[in-house]
mmCIF file with all atom_site columns, C-alpha atoms and ligand atoms in Angstrom:
data_model
loop_
_atom_site.group_PDB
_atom_site.id
_atom_site.type_symbol
_atom_site.label_atom_id
_atom_site.label_alt_id
_atom_site.label_comp_id
_atom_site.label_asym_id
_atom_site.label_entity_id
_atom_site.label_seq_id
_atom_site.pdbx_PDB_ins_code
_atom_site.Cartn_x
_atom_site.Cartn_y
_atom_site.Cartn_z
_atom_site.occupancy
_atom_site.B_iso_or_equiv
_atom_site.pdbx_formal_charge
_atom_site.auth_seq_id
_atom_site.auth_comp_id
_atom_site.auth_asym_id
_atom_site.auth_atom_id
_atom_site.pdbx_PDB_model_num
ATOM   1   C CA . MET V 1 1   ? -62.024 112.852 -8.966  1.00 96.00 ? 297 MET V CA 1
ATOM   2   C CA . LYS V 1 2   ? -59.872 109.717 -8.734  1.00 98.00 ? 298 LYS V CA 1
ATOM   3   C CA . LYS V 1 3   ? -58.046 109.128 -5.470  1.00 98.00 ? 299 LYS V CA 1
ATOM   4   C CA . LEU V 1 4   ? -54.313 108.664 -5.065  1.00 98.00 ? 300 LEU V CA 1
ATOM   5   C CA . LEU V 1 5   ? -53.481 107.118 -1.701  1.00 99.00 ? 301 LEU V CA 1
ATOM   6   C CA . LEU V 1 6   ? -50.020 108.335 -0.662  1.00 99.00 ? 302 LEU V CA 1
ATOM   7   C CA . THR V 1 7   ? -48.720 106.590 2.442   1.00 99.00 ? 303 THR V CA 1
ATOM   8   C CA . GLY V 1 8   ? -45.728 107.219 4.669   1.00 98.00 ? 304 GLY V CA 1
ATOM   9   C CA . PHE V 1 9   ? -44.529 105.719 7.941   1.00 98.00 ? 305 PHE V CA 1
ATOM   10  C CA . GLU V 1 10  ? -43.956 106.826 11.511  1.00 98.00 ? 306 GLU V CA 1
ATOM   11  C CA . PRO V 1 11  ? -40.392 106.776 12.961  1.00 98.00 ? 307 PRO V CA 1
ATOM   12  C CA . PHE V 1 12  ? -38.904 103.320 13.641  1.00 98.00 ? 308 PHE V CA 1
ATOM   13  C CA . LEU V 1 13  ? -35.823 101.552 14.998  1.00 96.00 ? 309 LEU V CA 1
ATOM   14  C CA . THR V 1 14  ? -32.930 104.019 15.347  1.00 94.00 ? 310 THR V CA 1
ATOM   15  C CA . ASN V 1 15  ? -34.646 106.756 13.301  1.00 96.00 ? 311 ASN V CA 1
ATOM   16  C CA . PRO V 1 16  ? -36.253 109.406 15.540  1.00 96.00 ? 312 PRO V CA 1
ATOM   17  C CA . ILE V 1 17  ? -37.687 111.123 12.440  1.00 97.00 ? 313 ILE V CA 1
ATOM   18  C CA . ASN V 1 18  ? -39.343 109.655 9.371   1.00 98.00 ? 314 ASN V CA 1
ATOM   19  C CA . PRO V 1 19  ? -39.229 112.222 6.530   1.00 98.00 ? 315 PRO V CA 1
ATOM   20  C CA . THR V 1 20  ? -42.036 110.396 4.700   1.00 98.00 ? 316 THR V CA 1
ATOM   21  C CA . MET V 1 21  ? -44.477 111.799 7.301   1.00 98.00 ? 317 MET V CA 1
ATOM   22  C CA . ASP V 1 22  ? -43.899 115.435 6.319   1.00 98.00 ? 318 ASP V CA 1
ATOM   23  C CA . ILE V 1 23  ? -44.175 114.570 2.635   1.00 99.00 ? 319 ILE V CA 1
ATOM   24  C CA . VAL V 1 24  ? -47.524 112.780 2.884   1.00 98.00 ? 320 VAL V CA 1
ATOM   25  C CA . ASN V 1 25  ? -48.891 115.482 5.193   1.00 98.00 ? 321 ASN V CA 1
ATOM   26  C CA . ALA V 1 26  ? -47.715 118.237 2.818   1.00 98.00 ? 322 ALA V CA 1
ATOM   27  C CA . LEU V 1 27  ? -49.290 116.567 -0.212  1.00 99.00 ? 323 LEU V CA 1
ATOM   28  C CA . ASP V 1 28  ? -52.565 115.533 1.441   1.00 98.00 ? 324 ASP V CA 1
ATOM   29  C CA . GLY V 1 29  ? -55.374 117.236 -0.511  1.00 98.00 ? 325 GLY V CA 1
ATOM   30  C CA . GLU V 1 30  ? -53.140 118.291 -3.439  1.00 98.00 ? 326 GLU V CA 1
ATOM   31  C CA . VAL V 1 31  ? -54.292 117.550 -6.980  1.00 98.00 ? 327 VAL V CA 1
ATOM   32  C CA . PHE V 1 32  ? -52.112 115.861 -9.617  1.00 98.00 ? 328 PHE V CA 1
ATOM   33  C CA . GLY V 1 33  ? -53.802 115.551 -13.003 1.00 97.00 ? 329 GLY V CA 1
ATOM   34  C CA . GLU V 1 34  ? -57.089 113.722 -12.456 1.00 98.00 ? 330 GLU V CA 1
ATOM   35  C CA . TYR V 1 35  ? -56.112 112.574 -8.969  1.00 98.00 ? 331 TYR V CA 1
ATOM   36  C CA . GLU V 1 36  ? -56.663 113.964 -5.514  1.00 98.00 ? 332 GLU V CA 1
ATOM   37  C CA . VAL V 1 37  ? -53.946 112.920 -3.068  1.00 99.00 ? 333 VAL V CA 1
ATOM   38  C CA . ILE V 1 38  ? -54.989 111.389 0.230   1.00 98.00 ? 334 ILE V CA 1
ATOM   39  C CA . GLY V 1 39  ? -51.860 111.391 2.418   1.00 99.00 ? 335 GLY V CA 1
ATOM   40  C CA . ARG V 1 40  ? -51.750 109.065 5.416   1.00 98.00 ? 336 ARG V CA 1
ATOM   41  C CA . VAL V 1 41  ? -49.105 107.872 7.893   1.00 98.00 ? 337 VAL V CA 1
ATOM   42  C CA . LEU V 1 42  ? -48.944 104.156 8.805   1.00 98.00 ? 338 LEU V CA 1
ATOM   43  C CA . SER V 1 43  ? -47.598 102.386 11.885  1.00 98.00 ? 339 SER V CA 1
ATOM   44  C CA . VAL V 1 44  ? -44.341 100.463 11.673  1.00 98.00 ? 340 VAL V CA 1
ATOM   45  C CA . ASP V 1 45  ? -46.081 97.445  13.157  1.00 98.00 ? 341 ASP V CA 1
ATOM   46  C CA . PHE V 1 46  ? -46.574 94.144  11.344  1.00 98.00 ? 342 PHE V CA 1
ATOM   47  C CA . THR V 1 47  ? -50.146 93.852  12.688  1.00 98.00 ? 343 THR V CA 1
ATOM   48  C CA . LYS V 1 48  ? -51.391 97.448  12.913  1.00 98.00 ? 344 LYS V CA 1
ATOM   49  C CA . GLY V 1 49  ? -49.701 98.820  9.765   1.00 98.00 ? 345 GLY V CA 1
ATOM   50  C CA . PRO V 1 50  ? -51.277 96.413  7.252   1.00 98.00 ? 346 PRO V CA 1
ATOM   51  C CA . GLU V 1 51  ? -54.651 96.689  9.067   1.00 98.00 ? 347 GLU V CA 1
ATOM   52  C CA . GLN V 1 52  ? -54.584 100.493 8.821   1.00 98.00 ? 348 GLN V CA 1
ATOM   53  C CA . PHE V 1 53  ? -53.585 100.219 5.163   1.00 98.00 ? 349 PHE V CA 1
ATOM   54  C CA . LYS V 1 54  ? -56.405 97.772  4.322   1.00 98.00 ? 350 LYS V CA 1
ATOM   55  C CA . THR V 1 55  ? -58.947 99.998  6.094   1.00 98.00 ? 351 THR V CA 1
ATOM   56  C CA . LEU V 1 56  ? -57.740 102.982 4.046   1.00 98.00 ? 352 LEU V CA 1
ATOM   57  C CA . LEU V 1 57  ? -57.997 100.970 0.828   1.00 98.00 ? 353 LEU V CA 1
ATOM   58  C CA . ALA V 1 58  ? -61.569 99.921  1.661   1.00 98.00 ? 354 ALA V CA 1
ATOM   59  C CA . ASP V 1 59  ? -62.618 103.464 2.662   1.00 98.00 ? 355 ASP V CA 1
ATOM   60  C CA . ILE V 1 60  ? -60.841 105.477 -0.036  1.00 98.00 ? 356 ILE V CA 1
ATOM   61  C CA . LYS V 1 61  ? -60.951 102.997 -2.943  1.00 98.00 ? 357 LYS V CA 1
ATOM   62  C CA . PRO V 1 62  ? -57.908 104.616 -4.558  1.00 98.00 ? 358 PRO V CA 1
ATOM   63  C CA . ALA V 1 63  ? -57.163 104.219 -8.250  1.00 98.00 ? 359 ALA V CA 1
ATOM   64  C CA . MET V 1 64  ? -53.479 104.700 -7.481  1.00 98.00 ? 360 MET V CA 1
ATOM   65  C CA . ILE V 1 65  ? -51.398 103.725 -4.459  1.00 99.00 ? 361 ILE V CA 1
ATOM   66  C CA . VAL V 1 66  ? -47.979 105.265 -3.929  1.00 99.00 ? 362 VAL V CA 1
ATOM   67  C CA . SER V 1 67  ? -46.306 104.226 -0.699  1.00 99.00 ? 363 SER V CA 1
ATOM   68  C CA . LEU V 1 68  ? -43.206 105.934 0.651   1.00 99.00 ? 364 LEU V CA 1
ATOM   69  C CA . GLY V 1 69  ? -40.628 104.604 3.063   1.00 98.00 ? 365 GLY V CA 1
ATOM   70  C CA . LEU V 1 70  ? -37.380 105.807 4.551   1.00 98.00 ? 366 LEU V CA 1
ATOM   71  C CA . ALA V 1 71  ? -34.253 103.836 3.691   1.00 98.00 ? 367 ALA V CA 1
ATOM   72  C CA . ALA V 1 72  ? -31.740 105.529 5.980   1.00 97.00 ? 368 ALA V CA 1
ATOM   73  C CA . GLY V 1 73  ? -28.318 105.490 4.315   1.00 98.00 ? 369 GLY V CA 1
ATOM   74  C CA . ILE V 1 74  ? -29.331 105.528 0.641   1.00 98.00 ? 370 ILE V CA 1
ATOM   75  C CA . THR V 1 75  ? -28.300 108.521 -1.428  1.00 98.00 ? 371 THR V CA 1
ATOM   76  C CA . LYS V 1 76  ? -30.866 108.379 -4.251  1.00 98.00 ? 372 LYS V CA 1
ATOM   77  C CA . ILE V 1 77  ? -34.648 108.391 -4.557  1.00 98.00 ? 373 ILE V CA 1
ATOM   78  C CA . SER V 1 78  ? -35.376 104.731 -5.268  1.00 99.00 ? 374 SER V CA 1
ATOM   79  C CA . PRO V 1 79  ? -38.621 103.545 -6.867  1.00 99.00 ? 375 PRO V CA 1
ATOM   80  C CA . GLU V 1 80  ? -38.914 99.852  -6.029  1.00 99.00 ? 376 GLU V CA 1
ATOM   81  C CA . ARG V 1 81  ? -39.317 97.246  -8.779  1.00 99.00 ? 377 ARG V CA 1
ATOM   82  C CA . VAL V 1 82  ? -40.681 94.302  -6.815  1.00 99.00 ? 378 VAL V CA 1
ATOM   83  C CA . ALA V 1 83  ? -42.322 93.226  -3.545  1.00 99.00 ? 379 ALA V CA 1
ATOM   84  C CA . ILE V 1 84  ? -41.813 89.679  -2.238  1.00 99.00 ? 380 ILE V CA 1
ATOM   85  C CA . ASN V 1 85  ? -44.032 87.521  -0.033  1.00 99.00 ? 381 ASN V CA 1
ATOM   86  C CA . ILE V 1 86  ? -41.647 87.493  2.937   1.00 98.00 ? 382 ILE V CA 1
ATOM   87  C CA . LYS V 1 87  ? -41.499 89.060  6.382   1.00 98.00 ? 383 LYS V CA 1
ATOM   88  C CA . ASP V 1 88  ? -38.106 88.841  8.020   1.00 98.00 ? 384 ASP V CA 1
ATOM   89  C CA . GLY V 1 89  ? -35.639 90.955  9.933   1.00 96.00 ? 385 GLY V CA 1
ATOM   90  C CA . GLU V 1 90  ? -35.689 93.655  12.545  1.00 98.00 ? 386 GLU V CA 1
ATOM   91  C CA . LYS V 1 91  ? -38.223 94.274  15.317  1.00 98.00 ? 387 LYS V CA 1
ATOM   92  C CA . ASP V 1 92  ? -41.238 96.421  14.518  1.00 98.00 ? 388 ASP V CA 1
ATOM   93  C CA . ASN V 1 93  ? -42.304 99.257  16.856  1.00 98.00 ? 389 ASN V CA 1
ATOM   94  C CA . ASN V 1 94  ? -44.198 96.706  18.968  1.00 98.00 ? 390 ASN V CA 1
ATOM   95  C CA . GLY V 1 95  ? -41.093 94.545  19.425  1.00 98.00 ? 391 GLY V CA 1
ATOM   96  C CA . VAL V 1 96  ? -42.340 91.841  17.041  1.00 98.00 ? 392 VAL V CA 1
ATOM   97  C CA . THR V 1 97  ? -40.029 90.079  14.571  1.00 98.00 ? 393 THR V CA 1
ATOM   98  C CA . PHE V 1 98  ? -40.532 87.479  11.862  1.00 98.00 ? 394 PHE V CA 1
ATOM   99  C CA . GLU V 1 99  ? -38.142 85.044  10.249  1.00 98.00 ? 395 GLU V CA 1
ATOM   100 C CA . ASP V 1 100 ? -38.753 83.633  6.759   1.00 98.00 ? 396 ASP V CA 1
ATOM   101 C CA . ALA V 1 101 ? -42.508 84.171  7.202   1.00 98.00 ? 397 ALA V CA 1
ATOM   102 C CA . PRO V 1 102 ? -44.979 84.759  4.354   1.00 98.00 ? 398 PRO V CA 1
ATOM   103 C CA . ILE V 1 103 ? -46.964 88.018  4.342   1.00 98.00 ? 399 ILE V CA 1
ATOM   104 C CA . VAL V 1 104 ? -49.891 86.126  2.811   1.00 98.00 ? 400 VAL V CA 1
ATOM   105 C CA . GLU V 1 105 ? -50.001 82.359  3.383   1.00 98.00 ? 401 GLU V CA 1
ATOM   106 C CA . GLY V 1 106 ? -50.195 80.768  -0.095  1.00 98.00 ? 402 GLY V CA 1
ATOM   107 C CA . GLY V 1 107 ? -49.998 84.211  -1.760  1.00 98.00 ? 403 GLY V CA 1
ATOM   108 C CA . GLU V 1 108 ? -48.117 85.123  -4.941  1.00 98.00 ? 404 GLU V CA 1
ATOM   109 C CA . ALA V 1 109 ? -44.339 84.880  -4.516  1.00 98.00 ? 405 ALA V CA 1
ATOM   110 C CA . ALA V 1 110 ? -43.891 88.455  -5.718  1.00 98.00 ? 406 ALA V CA 1
ATOM   111 C CA . TYR V 1 111 ? -45.511 91.379  -7.501  1.00 98.00 ? 407 TYR V CA 1
ATOM   112 C CA . PHE V 1 112 ? -43.865 93.896  -9.814  1.00 98.00 ? 408 PHE V CA 1
ATOM   113 C CA . SER V 1 113 ? -44.607 97.580  -9.276  1.00 98.00 ? 409 SER V CA 1
ATOM   114 C CA . THR V 1 114 ? -47.186 98.888  -11.741 1.00 98.00 ? 410 THR V CA 1
ATOM   115 C CA . LEU V 1 115 ? -45.974 102.486 -11.371 1.00 98.00 ? 411 LEU V CA 1
ATOM   116 C CA . PRO V 1 116 ? -43.803 103.950 -14.156 1.00 98.00 ? 412 PRO V CA 1
ATOM   117 C CA . ILE V 1 117 ? -40.539 103.369 -12.272 1.00 98.00 ? 413 ILE V CA 1
ATOM   118 C CA . ARG V 1 118 ? -38.235 104.050 -15.250 1.00 98.00 ? 414 ARG V CA 1
ATOM   119 C CA . SER V 1 119 ? -40.030 107.304 -16.147 1.00 98.00 ? 415 SER V CA 1
ATOM   120 C CA . MET V 1 120 ? -39.827 108.451 -12.538 1.00 98.00 ? 416 MET V CA 1
ATOM   121 C CA . VAL V 1 121 ? -36.068 107.840 -12.433 1.00 98.00 ? 417 VAL V CA 1
ATOM   122 C CA . ASN V 1 122 ? -35.560 109.571 -15.790 1.00 98.00 ? 418 ASN V CA 1
ATOM   123 C CA . ARG V 1 123 ? -37.682 112.548 -14.772 1.00 98.00 ? 419 ARG V CA 1
ATOM   124 C CA . LEU V 1 124 ? -35.798 112.941 -11.491 1.00 98.00 ? 420 LEU V CA 1
ATOM   125 C CA . ASN V 1 125 ? -32.412 112.675 -13.178 1.00 98.00 ? 421 ASN V CA 1
ATOM   126 C CA . GLU V 1 126 ? -33.463 115.264 -15.792 1.00 98.00 ? 422 GLU V CA 1
ATOM   127 C CA . ALA V 1 127 ? -34.492 117.594 -12.965 1.00 98.00 ? 423 ALA V CA 1
ATOM   128 C CA . GLY V 1 128 ? -31.061 117.124 -11.354 1.00 98.00 ? 424 GLY V CA 1
ATOM   129 C CA . TYR V 1 129 ? -32.101 114.714 -8.606  1.00 98.00 ? 425 TYR V CA 1
ATOM   130 C CA . PRO V 1 130 ? -30.143 111.459 -8.094  1.00 98.00 ? 426 PRO V CA 1
ATOM   131 C CA . ALA V 1 131 ? -32.492 108.500 -8.567  1.00 99.00 ? 427 ALA V CA 1
ATOM   132 C CA . THR V 1 132 ? -32.278 104.826 -9.361  1.00 99.00 ? 428 THR V CA 1
ATOM   133 C CA . ILE V 1 133 ? -34.538 101.791 -9.577  1.00 99.00 ? 429 ILE V CA 1
ATOM   134 C CA . SER V 1 134 ? -34.130 99.535  -6.555  1.00 99.00 ? 430 SER V CA 1
ATOM   135 C CA . ASN V 1 135 ? -34.515 95.806  -7.093  1.00 98.00 ? 431 ASN V CA 1
ATOM   136 C CA . SER V 1 136 ? -35.304 94.963  -3.480  1.00 98.00 ? 432 SER V CA 1
ATOM   137 C CA . ALA V 1 137 ? -37.628 96.689  -1.027  1.00 98.00 ? 433 ALA V CA 1
ATOM   138 C CA . GLY V 1 138 ? -36.180 94.503  1.738   1.00 98.00 ? 434 GLY V CA 1
ATOM   139 C CA . THR V 1 139 ? -38.270 92.231  3.959   1.00 98.00 ? 435 THR V CA 1
ATOM   140 C CA . TYR V 1 140 ? -39.449 94.704  6.589   1.00 98.00 ? 436 TYR V CA 1
ATOM   141 C CA . LEU V 1 141 ? -42.586 96.893  6.760   1.00 98.00 ? 437 LEU V CA 1
ATOM   142 C CA . CYS V 1 142 ? -41.946 98.696  3.473   1.00 98.00 ? 438 CYS V CA 1
ATOM   143 C CA . ASN V 1 143 ? -41.862 95.502  1.465   1.00 98.00 ? 439 ASN V CA 1
ATOM   144 C CA . ASN V 1 144 ? -44.919 94.335  3.422   1.00 98.00 ? 440 ASN V CA 1
ATOM   145 C CA . MET V 1 145 ? -46.931 97.447  2.475   1.00 98.00 ? 441 MET V CA 1
ATOM   146 C CA . MET V 1 146 ? -45.764 97.347  -1.140  1.00 98.00 ? 442 MET V CA 1
ATOM   147 C CA . TYR V 1 147 ? -46.843 93.696  -1.336  1.00 98.00 ? 443 TYR V CA 1
ATOM   148 C CA . GLU V 1 148 ? -50.268 94.488  0.180   1.00 98.00 ? 444 GLU V CA 1
ATOM   149 C CA . GLY V 1 149 ? -50.761 97.447  -2.168  1.00 98.00 ? 445 GLY V CA 1
ATOM   150 C CA . LEU V 1 150 ? -49.934 95.383  -5.227  1.00 98.00 ? 446 LEU V CA 1
ATOM   151 C CA . ARG V 1 151 ? -52.023 92.467  -3.996  1.00 98.00 ? 447 ARG V CA 1
ATOM   152 C CA . TYR V 1 152 ? -54.985 94.832  -3.685  1.00 98.00 ? 448 TYR V CA 1
ATOM   153 C CA . ALA V 1 153 ? -54.232 96.286  -7.130  1.00 98.00 ? 449 ALA V CA 1
ATOM   154 C CA . ASN V 1 154 ? -54.130 92.793  -8.619  1.00 98.00 ? 450 ASN V CA 1
ATOM   155 C CA . LEU V 1 155 ? -57.503 91.920  -7.084  1.00 98.00 ? 451 LEU V CA 1
ATOM   156 C CA . THR V 1 156 ? -59.151 95.215  -8.065  1.00 98.00 ? 452 THR V CA 1
ATOM   157 C CA . GLN V 1 157 ? -59.880 96.569  -11.542 1.00 96.00 ? 453 GLN V CA 1
ATOM   158 C CA . ASN V 1 158 ? -57.982 99.651  -12.698 1.00 97.00 ? 454 ASN V CA 1
ATOM   159 C CA . VAL V 1 159 ? -55.717 100.145 -9.725  1.00 98.00 ? 455 VAL V CA 1
ATOM   160 C CA . VAL V 1 160 ? -51.971 100.711 -9.960  1.00 98.00 ? 456 VAL V CA 1
ATOM   161 C CA . ALA V 1 161 ? -49.592 100.564 -7.035  1.00 98.00 ? 457 ALA V CA 1
ATOM   162 C CA . GLY V 1 162 ? -45.979 100.773 -6.030  1.00 98.00 ? 458 GLY V CA 1
ATOM   163 C CA . PHE V 1 163 ? -43.405 102.009 -3.601  1.00 99.00 ? 459 PHE V CA 1
ATOM   164 C CA . ILE V 1 164 ? -40.627 104.590 -3.410  1.00 99.00 ? 460 ILE V CA 1
ATOM   165 C CA . HIS V 1 165 ? -37.810 104.522 -0.873  1.00 99.00 ? 461 HIS V CA 1
ATOM   166 C CA . ILE V 1 166 ? -36.326 107.906 0.055   1.00 98.00 ? 462 ILE V CA 1
ATOM   167 C CA . PRO V 1 167 ? -33.064 108.936 1.715   1.00 98.00 ? 463 PRO V CA 1
ATOM   168 C CA . ALA V 1 168 ? -32.867 110.587 5.130   1.00 98.00 ? 464 ALA V CA 1
ATOM   169 C CA . SER V 1 169 ? -33.643 114.300 5.483   1.00 98.00 ? 465 SER V CA 1
ATOM   170 C CA . PHE V 1 170 ? -30.880 116.662 6.690   1.00 98.00 ? 466 PHE V CA 1
ATOM   171 C CA . GLU V 1 171 ? -32.615 116.675 10.081  1.00 98.00 ? 467 GLU V CA 1
ATOM   172 C CA . LEU V 1 172 ? -32.426 112.884 10.363  1.00 98.00 ? 468 LEU V CA 1
ATOM   173 C CA . ALA V 1 173 ? -28.861 112.807 9.005   1.00 98.00 ? 469 ALA V CA 1
ATOM   174 C CA . ILE V 1 174 ? -27.834 115.225 11.762  1.00 97.00 ? 470 ILE V CA 1
ATOM   175 C CA . ALA V 1 175 ? -29.669 113.225 14.444  1.00 96.00 ? 471 ALA V CA 1
ATOM   176 C CA . ASN V 1 176 ? -28.142 109.960 13.214  1.00 94.00 ? 472 ASN V CA 1
ATOM   177 C CA . GLY V 1 177 ? -24.633 111.252 12.577  1.00 93.00 ? 473 GLY V CA 1
ATOM   178 C CA . ARG V 1 178 ? -23.551 108.548 10.109  1.00 95.00 ? 474 ARG V CA 1
ATOM   179 C CA . ILE V 1 179 ? -25.891 108.734 7.135   1.00 97.00 ? 475 ILE V CA 1
ATOM   180 C CA . PRO V 1 180 ? -26.242 111.080 4.178   1.00 98.00 ? 476 PRO V CA 1
ATOM   181 C CA . GLY V 1 181 ? -29.273 113.322 3.878   1.00 98.00 ? 477 GLY V CA 1
ATOM   182 C CA . TRP V 1 182 ? -31.280 115.457 1.486   1.00 98.00 ? 478 TRP V CA 1
ATOM   183 C CA . SER V 1 183 ? -32.991 118.762 2.203   1.00 98.00 ? 479 SER V CA 1
ATOM   184 C CA . SER V 1 184 ? -36.674 118.315 3.043   1.00 98.00 ? 480 SER V CA 1
ATOM   185 C CA . ARG V 1 185 ? -37.527 120.680 0.203   1.00 98.00 ? 481 ARG V CA 1
ATOM   186 C CA . ASP V 1 186 ? -35.734 118.501 -2.341  1.00 98.00 ? 482 ASP V CA 1
ATOM   187 C CA . LEU V 1 187 ? -37.325 115.322 -0.962  1.00 99.00 ? 483 LEU V CA 1
ATOM   188 C CA . LEU V 1 188 ? -40.765 116.900 -1.324  1.00 99.00 ? 484 LEU V CA 1
ATOM   189 C CA . ASN V 1 189 ? -40.023 118.247 -4.810  1.00 98.00 ? 485 ASN V CA 1
ATOM   190 C CA . ALA V 1 190 ? -38.689 114.879 -5.921  1.00 99.00 ? 486 ALA V CA 1
ATOM   191 C CA . ILE V 1 191 ? -41.829 113.073 -4.766  1.00 99.00 ? 487 ILE V CA 1
ATOM   192 C CA . LYS V 1 192 ? -43.979 115.683 -6.534  1.00 99.00 ? 488 LYS V CA 1
ATOM   193 C CA . LEU V 1 193 ? -42.102 114.931 -9.768  1.00 98.00 ? 489 LEU V CA 1
ATOM   194 C CA . CYS V 1 194 ? -42.652 111.202 -9.212  1.00 99.00 ? 490 CYS V CA 1
ATOM   195 C CA . LEU V 1 195 ? -46.395 111.755 -8.755  1.00 98.00 ? 491 LEU V CA 1
ATOM   196 C CA . GLU V 1 196 ? -46.499 113.893 -11.908 1.00 98.00 ? 492 GLU V CA 1
ATOM   197 C CA . GLU V 1 197 ? -45.017 110.956 -13.828 1.00 98.00 ? 493 GLU V CA 1
ATOM   198 C CA . CYS V 1 198 ? -47.415 108.489 -12.194 1.00 98.00 ? 494 CYS V CA 1
ATOM   199 C CA . VAL V 1 199 ? -50.543 110.414 -13.173 1.00 98.00 ? 495 VAL V CA 1
ATOM   200 C CA . LYS V 1 200 ? -49.410 110.763 -16.813 1.00 96.00 ? 496 LYS V CA 1
ATOM   201 C CA . ASN V 1 201 ? -50.003 107.063 -17.533 1.00 65.00 ? 497 ASN V CA 1
HETATM 202 N N1 . LIG O 2 .   ? -38.904 102.287 6.195   1.00 66.56 ? 135 LIG O N1 1
HETATM 203 C C1 . LIG O 2 .   ? -38.910 100.911 6.656   1.00 66.56 ? 135 LIG O C1 1
HETATM 204 C C2 . LIG O 2 .   ? -40.232 100.723 7.326   1.00 66.56 ? 135 LIG O C2 1
HETATM 205 C C3 . LIG O 2 .   ? -40.758 102.088 7.564   1.00 66.56 ? 135 LIG O C3 1
HETATM 206 C C4 . LIG O 2 .   ? -39.935 102.982 6.728   1.00 66.56 ? 135 LIG O C4 1
HETATM 207 O O1 . LIG O 2 .   ? -40.139 104.180 6.532   1.00 66.56 ? 135 LIG O O1 1
HETATM 208 C C5 . LIG O 2 .   ? -38.584 99.915  5.564   1.00 66.56 ? 135 LIG O C5 1
HETATM 209 O O2 . LIG O 2 .   ? -37.806 100.264 4.655   1.00 66.56 ? 135 LIG O O2 1
HETATM 210 O O3 . LIG O 2 .   ? -39.064 98.788  5.595   1.00 66.56 ? 135 LIG O O3 1
#
């Protein structure tokens, strides 16, 4: 059976919870079409995170890579359109920051997602879930992992990759106090619908 690597992230910055963890743990071992999901949680660390991700890619040899990240404050499930070759912004969980730095020295400026981002948004909207395509994954760890996934997909035959940002869960919204949230059940259901669309193509 083909492998679908589904990644999430640990908590970071001011977020004591990362709802992507529960989703990837819940879907680990599930089957979607011809794919078995391998769910894994990555460190929010510019050194460790990409290393863990590359080790998983080498070990699992996935045919599909779907990475999830929390974007605290958004209200809609947001499949990302593009990853750019830049690291910049806030401290990672090891206290490290970058400014205007490339992820890969001399690498491609950007990669477009090869997941069916429009179909995912349409499917979610039809199911009653707010969703939209996002045109920037930022310049933090999420963009970094999306870039690495698409770089791998570009260097490897028959691999597709991409990234989906999700809103906070109710639990995180309560802990934070200033951001909107979704129920964990709806977040999980929405990602299941996204994966159903991904495995159709
Ligand atoms: N979101 C962050 C990194 C980890 C996560 O879940 C981001 O959007 O870059």
